[in-house]
Amino acid sequence: SSGINAEYGEECWLDGQEILEREQHIKKIEDDMVTVADMMKEISYMVHDQGTEIDNIEAHIAESHRTVDEGTSLLGKAERYQQTRRKRLCCLTITFIIILATVIITIIIVQKTK
């Protein structure tokens, strides 16, 4: 009877040990699941932040396109203005040369008639 009790006690102790080991494994799995959940949450935040960054980049690209278009338009206006300015300067120079030539010819004619 005492042998049976000893065997039964030992078997209960082994079952208790087994239960403790299972509980430890379950606790480890639970801790790992919490860690994985935290990692997933962190990844979700990172993906969200990257989405925000991508939105910012897209906004900057759109703004750059607008700025380039405005710059191209301003360059066209500047080129037209510069061409107009050259034409005016050329006309003024020709006019000045004609006036100067007229004055010189007039002075020469007046000098010859004296």
PDB file of C-alpha atoms in Angstrom:
ATOM      1  CA  SER A   1       0.000   0.000   0.000  1.00  0.00           C
ATOM      2  CA  SER A   2       2.804   2.376   0.846  1.00  0.00           C
ATOM      3  CA  GLY A   3       4.524   1.443  -2.443  1.00  0.00           C
ATOM      4  CA  ILE A   4       1.356   2.251  -4.301  1.00  0.00           C
ATOM      5  CA  ASN A   5       1.043   5.558  -2.443  1.00  0.00           C
ATOM      6  CA  ALA A   6       4.667   6.370  -3.212  1.00  0.00           C
ATOM      7  CA  GLU A   7       4.144   5.595  -6.875  1.00  0.00           C
ATOM      8  CA  TYR A   8       0.923   7.591  -6.879  1.00  0.00           C
ATOM      9  CA  GLY A   9       2.655  10.493  -5.096  1.00  0.00           C
ATOM     10  CA  GLU A  10       5.541  10.390  -7.538  1.00  0.00           C
ATOM     11  CA  GLU A  11       3.116  10.258 -10.456  1.00  0.00           C
ATOM     12  CA  CYS A  12       1.212  13.246  -9.023  1.00  0.00           C
ATOM     13  CA  TRP A  13       4.493  15.101  -8.565  1.00  0.00           C
ATOM     14  CA  LEU A  14       5.428  14.351 -12.204  1.00  0.00           C
ATOM     15  CA  ASP A  15       1.977  15.473 -13.328  1.00  0.00           C
ATOM     16  CA  GLY A  16       2.437  18.656 -11.278  1.00  0.00           C
ATOM     17  CA  GLN A  17       5.826  19.234 -12.875  1.00  0.00           C
ATOM     18  CA  GLU A  18       4.348  18.647 -16.287  1.00  0.00           C
ATOM     19  CA  ILE A  19       1.551  21.106 -15.547  1.00  0.00           C
ATOM     20  CA  LEU A  20       4.092  23.705 -14.368  1.00  0.00           C
ATOM     21  CA  GLU A  21       6.175  23.211 -17.507  1.00  0.00           C
ATOM     22  CA  ARG A  22       3.082  23.576 -19.670  1.00  0.00           C
ATOM     23  CA  GLU A  23       2.092  26.730 -17.810  1.00  0.00           C
ATOM     24  CA  GLN A  24       5.603  28.099 -18.334  1.00  0.00           C
ATOM     25  CA  HIS A  25       5.422  27.278 -22.049  1.00  0.00           C
ATOM     26  CA  ILE A  26       1.967  28.855 -22.289  1.00  0.00           C
ATOM     27  CA  LYS A  27       3.263  31.951 -20.452  1.00  0.00           C
ATOM     28  CA  LYS A  28       6.242  32.082 -22.846  1.00  0.00           C
ATOM     29  CA  ILE A  29       3.889  31.794 -25.841  1.00  0.00           C
ATOM     30  CA  GLU A  30       1.685  34.509 -24.350  1.00  0.00           C
ATOM     31  CA  ASP A  31       4.718  36.798 -23.828  1.00  0.00           C
ATOM     32  CA  ASP A  32       5.848  36.091 -27.390  1.00  0.00           C
ATOM     33  CA  MET A  33       2.378  36.934 -28.693  1.00  0.00           C
ATOM     34  CA  VAL A  34       2.414  40.226 -26.773  1.00  0.00           C
ATOM     35  CA  THR A  35       5.852  40.962 -28.235  1.00  0.00           C
ATOM     36  CA  VAL A  36       4.614  40.169 -31.745  1.00  0.00           C
ATOM     37  CA  ALA A  37       1.530  42.353 -31.189  1.00  0.00           C
ATOM     38  CA  ASP A  38       3.758  45.222 -30.016  1.00  0.00           C
ATOM     39  CA  MET A  39       5.989  44.763 -33.055  1.00  0.00           C
ATOM     40  CA  MET A  40       2.960  44.781 -35.367  1.00  0.00           C
ATOM     41  CA  LYS A  41       1.696  47.961 -33.704  1.00  0.00           C
ATOM     42  CA  GLU A  42       5.127  49.568 -34.126  1.00  0.00           C
ATOM     43  CA  ILE A  43       5.257  48.490 -37.782  1.00  0.00           C
ATOM     44  CA  SER A  44       1.772  49.923 -38.264  1.00  0.00           C
ATOM     45  CA  TYR A  45       2.941  53.280 -36.854  1.00  0.00           C
ATOM     46  CA  MET A  46       6.011  53.186 -39.099  1.00  0.00           C
ATOM     47  CA  VAL A  47       3.884  52.433 -42.174  1.00  0.00           C
ATOM     48  CA  HIS A  48       1.551  55.284 -41.241  1.00  0.00           C
ATOM     49  CA  ASP A  49       4.486  57.655 -40.769  1.00  0.00           C
ATOM     50  CA  GLN A  50       5.950  56.576 -44.097  1.00  0.00           C
ATOM     51  CA  GLY A  51       2.571  57.165 -45.725  1.00  0.00           C
ATOM     52  CA  THR A  52       2.619  60.684 -44.319  1.00  0.00           C
ATOM     53  CA  GLU A  53       6.167  61.152 -45.623  1.00  0.00           C
ATOM     54  CA  ILE A  54       5.114  59.905 -49.056  1.00  0.00           C
ATOM     55  CA  ASP A  55       2.179  62.335 -49.020  1.00  0.00           C
ATOM     56  CA  ASN A  56       4.614  65.144 -48.146  1.00  0.00           C
ATOM     57  CA  ILE A  57       6.955  64.091 -50.961  1.00  0.00           C
ATOM     58  CA  GLU A  58       4.056  64.006 -53.409  1.00  0.00           C
ATOM     59  CA  ALA A  59       2.997  67.498 -52.293  1.00  0.00           C
ATOM     60  CA  HIS A  60       6.567  68.759 -52.762  1.00  0.00           C
ATOM     61  CA  ILE A  61       6.731  67.191 -56.228  1.00  0.00           C
ATOM     62  CA  ALA A  62       3.444  68.851 -57.197  1.00  0.00           C
ATOM     63  CA  GLU A  63       4.702  72.184 -55.850  1.00  0.00           C
ATOM     64  CA  SER A  64       7.953  71.731 -57.787  1.00  0.00           C
ATOM     65  CA  HIS A  65       5.989  71.138 -60.991  1.00  0.00           C
ATOM     66  CA  ARG A  66       4.001  74.332 -60.398  1.00  0.00           C
ATOM     67  CA  THR A  67       7.178  76.262 -59.640  1.00  0.00           C
ATOM     68  CA  VAL A  68       8.910  74.926 -62.756  1.00  0.00           C
ATOM     69  CA  ASP A  69       5.870  75.857 -64.870  1.00  0.00           C
ATOM     70  CA  GLU A  70       5.863  79.376 -63.390  1.00  0.00           C
ATOM     71  CA  GLY A  71       9.621  79.653 -63.969  1.00  0.00           C
ATOM     72  CA  THR A  72       9.224  78.551 -67.586  1.00  0.00           C
ATOM     73  CA  SER A  73       6.500  81.134 -68.083  1.00  0.00           C
ATOM     74  CA  LEU A  74       8.649  83.865 -66.513  1.00  0.00           C
ATOM     75  CA  LEU A  75      11.611  82.875 -68.694  1.00  0.00           C
ATOM     76  CA  GLY A  76       9.405  83.218 -71.780  1.00  0.00           C
ATOM     77  CA  LYS A  77       8.287  86.679 -70.648  1.00  0.00           C
ATOM     78  CA  ALA A  78      11.886  87.677 -69.899  1.00  0.00           C
ATOM     79  CA  GLU A  79      12.999  86.516 -73.352  1.00  0.00           C
ATOM     80  CA  ARG A  80      10.237  88.526 -75.041  1.00  0.00           C
ATOM     81  CA  TYR A  81      11.085  91.574 -72.929  1.00  0.00           C
ATOM     82  CA  GLN A  82      14.765  91.221 -73.786  1.00  0.00           C
ATOM     83  CA  GLN A  83      13.984  90.943 -77.522  1.00  0.00           C
ATOM     84  CA  THR A  84      11.786  94.035 -77.320  1.00  0.00           C
ATOM     85  CA  ARG A  85      14.512  95.865 -75.433  1.00  0.00           C
ATOM     86  CA  ARG A  86      17.116  94.928 -78.058  1.00  0.00           C
ATOM     87  CA  LYS A  87      14.822  96.169 -80.837  1.00  0.00           C
ATOM     88  CA  ARG A  88      14.270  99.474 -79.028  1.00  0.00           C
ATOM     89  CA  LEU A  89      17.982  99.879 -78.342  1.00  0.00           C
ATOM     90  CA  CYS A  90      18.746  99.134 -81.986  1.00  0.00           C
ATOM     91  CA  CYS A  91      16.143 101.686 -83.150  1.00  0.00           C
ATOM     92  CA  LEU A  92      17.490 104.305 -80.739  1.00  0.00           C
ATOM     93  CA  THR A  93      21.048 103.671 -81.896  1.00  0.00           C
ATOM     94  CA  ILE A  94      20.068 103.998 -85.569  1.00  0.00           C
ATOM     95  CA  THR A  95      18.098 107.164 -84.776  1.00  0.00           C
ATOM     96  CA  PHE A  96      21.067 108.602 -82.872  1.00  0.00           C
ATOM     97  CA  ILE A  97      23.427 107.766 -85.771  1.00  0.00           C
ATOM     98  CA  ILE A  98      21.053 109.412 -88.278  1.00  0.00           C
ATOM     99  CA  ILE A  99      20.754 112.528 -86.108  1.00  0.00           C
ATOM    100  CA  LEU A 100      24.521 112.609 -85.569  1.00  0.00           C
ATOM    101  CA  ALA A 101      25.151 112.141 -89.294  1.00  0.00           C
ATOM    102  CA  THR A 102      22.658 114.925 -90.081  1.00  0.00           C
ATOM    103  CA  VAL A 103      24.362 117.260 -87.624  1.00  0.00           C
ATOM    104  CA  ILE A 104      27.824 116.422 -88.997  1.00  0.00           C
ATOM    105  CA  ILE A 105      26.675 116.853 -92.621  1.00  0.00           C
ATOM    106  CA  THR A 106      25.012 120.146 -91.689  1.00  0.00           C
ATOM    107  CA  ILE A 107      28.210 121.366 -89.990  1.00  0.00           C
ATOM    108  CA  ILE A 108      30.287 120.329 -93.038  1.00  0.00           C
ATOM    109  CA  ILE A 109      27.909 122.086 -95.437  1.00  0.00           C
ATOM    110  CA  VAL A 110      27.874 125.211 -93.279  1.00  0.00           C
ATOM    111  CA  GLN A 111      31.689 125.148 -93.094  1.00  0.00           C
ATOM    112  CA  LYS A 112      32.029 124.799 -96.899  1.00  0.00           C
ATOM    113  CA  THR A 113      29.673 127.653 -97.560  1.00  0.00           C
ATOM    114  CA  LYS A 114      31.676 130.061 -95.456  1.00  0.00           C
TER     115      LYS A 114
END
